[in-house]
């Protein structure tokens, strides 16, 4: 029965067959005929849009450095689309850096090459230099935590207790410092890691890159980046108060005991530096001349709803979003099996949702087909890139 149903299915899955993509062919052939198909998946703007967004020719044209951030719900194809864009930039002459700030890195899996290690790793098989960098948000979080703890965490309370300054510990209570340090907002690690990368980008080692593509963590985390400078203001303010209280208490004690003042590392300055870096990253993201945020989604109600919320948040933060990639769209069919027919109905509904969504309807939609094999390795990414980035 299942075989009979499947036999009726004439959905023309795009033959990203291993044979084709591992040999680097880019032509698309139908599984039921050997004739090339004319792909219907193209950059197109929605009816009524006055100014269609630039195509890949414009994305590649300028020599000035550009940043592309790809974000969206988990599992929709952010890494695949980001990696395919990076490959395409590199194959069009742009030395390109692909950065993953998703704690669950998948660049190595996507390229089928070992790109791990938190340092620049060259990607093999592309025409111009393409480097990958998997940054470690966990490490950034730990560093932030250690620095904060040194200024005023439990270490301070222990120290003050041992100095007989228990009353000051009580005064610290109202600053809710412990709470502050223990409840760093989710995504703070990713944001810190991104800001660390941004400072490298000004260095000589990174100066050759003219295209920088970010594969970001799922939706909510990326958005934290924008609220962090304010969060840092609050936390730095609290830490400065503690430092002042500590400084006056310790100098009184030391003068009584006749001890010399020790030079202390200026930790709040470090936090201020971090805050400044984050503010710089936020400003860069808001600069529509250099940066574009591309939302990736799939045609399901849940993914579309999340994309709409993401777009609202990015608009409030003045981040430029011009295109929405609708990934894994079922290809055309001469006659669907029952499963494909149901799936197509759902997808059609989700695409209509996009077209009627006030946040998403104004974007240029780029449909990318569901292909019949997993997208792994440079030839496969090139294949995907040729369909998505046109
Ligand atoms: N158009 C497509 N056709 C078929 N498979 C696809 C397509 N796009 C992505 N995939 C596959 O879907 C899976 C998830 O893709 P990917 O890792 O790019 O998603 P992601 O959004 O980055 O995930 P995460 O949020 O977990 O980082 C991978 O196995 C990938 O090969």
PDB file of C-alpha atoms and ligand atoms in Angstrom, residues 73-80 102 104 106 215 218 327-328 369-371 373-375 384, ligand 1:
ATOM      1  CA  UNK A  73      14.462  29.581  14.782  1.00  0.00           C
ATOM      2  CA  UNK A  74      16.505  26.506  15.638  1.00  0.00           C
ATOM      3  CA  UNK A  75      16.984  23.938  12.896  1.00  0.00           C
ATOM      4  CA  UNK A  76      15.552  25.953   9.972  1.00  0.00           C
ATOM      5  CA  UNK A  77      18.814  25.943   8.010  1.00  0.00           C
ATOM      6  CA  UNK A  78      20.720  29.000   9.301  1.00  0.00           C
ATOM      7  CA  UNK A  79      24.088  27.255   9.168  1.00  0.00           C
ATOM      8  CA  UNK A  80      23.463  25.813   5.708  1.00  0.00           C
ATOM      9  CA  UNK A 102      25.962  29.375  18.113  1.00  0.00           C
ATOM     10  CA  UNK A 104      26.006  24.257  19.343  1.00  0.00           C
ATOM     11  CA  UNK A 106      27.756  22.954  13.280  1.00  0.00           C
ATOM     12  CA  UNK A 215      25.827  32.089  11.732  1.00  0.00           C
ATOM     13  CA  UNK A 218      18.610  30.635  17.596  1.00  0.00           C
ATOM     14  CA  UNK A 327      13.931  27.205   3.305  1.00  0.00           C
ATOM     15  CA  UNK A 328      12.896  23.617   2.642  1.00  0.00           C
ATOM     16  CA  UNK A 369      13.733  24.003  -2.078  1.00  0.00           C
ATOM     17  CA  UNK A 370      13.836  20.989   0.145  1.00  0.00           C
ATOM     18  CA  UNK A 371      16.498  18.834  -1.460  1.00  0.00           C
ATOM     19  CA  UNK A 373      19.982  14.727   0.576  1.00  0.00           C
ATOM     20  CA  UNK A 374      21.591  16.374   3.539  1.00  0.00           C
ATOM     21  CA  UNK A 375      23.564  19.481   2.581  1.00  0.00           C
ATOM     22  CA  UNK A 384      22.372  25.428  -2.281  1.00  0.00           C
TER      23      UNK A 384
HETATM   24  N1  LIG B   1      16.958  23.092   1.747  1.00  0.00           N
HETATM   25  C1  LIG B   1      17.263  22.019   2.439  1.00  0.00           C
HETATM   26  N2  LIG B   1      16.944  20.775   1.971  1.00  0.00           N
HETATM   27  C2  LIG B   1      17.259  19.676   2.671  1.00  0.00           C
HETATM   28  N3  LIG B   1      17.887  19.687   3.863  1.00  0.00           N
HETATM   29  C3  LIG B   1      18.231  20.869   4.382  1.00  0.00           C
HETATM   30  C4  LIG B   1      17.952  22.097   3.699  1.00  0.00           C
HETATM   31  N4  LIG B   1      18.423  23.119   4.473  1.00  0.00           N
HETATM   32  C5  LIG B   1      18.967  22.568   5.564  1.00  0.00           C
HETATM   33  N5  LIG B   1      18.852  21.224   5.525  1.00  0.00           N
HETATM   34  C6  LIG B   1      19.297  20.272   6.539  1.00  0.00           C
HETATM   35  O1  LIG B   1      18.609  20.551   7.755  1.00  0.00           O
HETATM   36  C7  LIG B   1      19.460  20.305   8.876  1.00  0.00           C
HETATM   37  C8  LIG B   1      19.536  21.543   9.758  1.00  0.00           C
HETATM   38  O2  LIG B   1      20.188  22.558   9.012  1.00  0.00           O
HETATM   39  P1  LIG B   1      21.144  23.638   9.699  1.00  0.00           P
HETATM   40  O3  LIG B   1      22.116  22.997  10.615  1.00  0.00           O
HETATM   41  O4  LIG B   1      21.648  24.488   8.595  1.00  0.00           O
HETATM   42  O5  LIG B   1      20.058  24.423  10.579  1.00  0.00           O
HETATM   43  P2  LIG B   1      20.286  25.512  11.730  1.00  0.00           P
HETATM   44  O6  LIG B   1      19.126  26.445  11.668  1.00  0.00           O
HETATM   45  O7  LIG B   1      21.631  26.106  11.617  1.00  0.00           O
HETATM   46  O8  LIG B   1      20.229  24.610  13.021  1.00  0.00           O
HETATM   47  P3  LIG B   1      20.590  25.033  14.546  1.00  0.00           P
HETATM   48  O9  LIG B   1      19.579  26.016  14.986  1.00  0.00           O
HETATM   49  O10 LIG B   1      20.486  23.718  15.278  1.00  0.00           O
HETATM   50  O11 LIG B   1      21.987  25.591  14.516  1.00  0.00           O
HETATM   51  C9  LIG B   1      20.807  19.875   8.312  1.00  0.00           C
HETATM   52  O12 LIG B   1      20.853  18.472   8.316  1.00  0.00           O
HETATM   53  C10 LIG B   1      20.781  20.404   6.879  1.00  0.00           C
HETATM   54  O13 LIG B   1      21.565  19.624   5.986  1.00  0.00           O
END
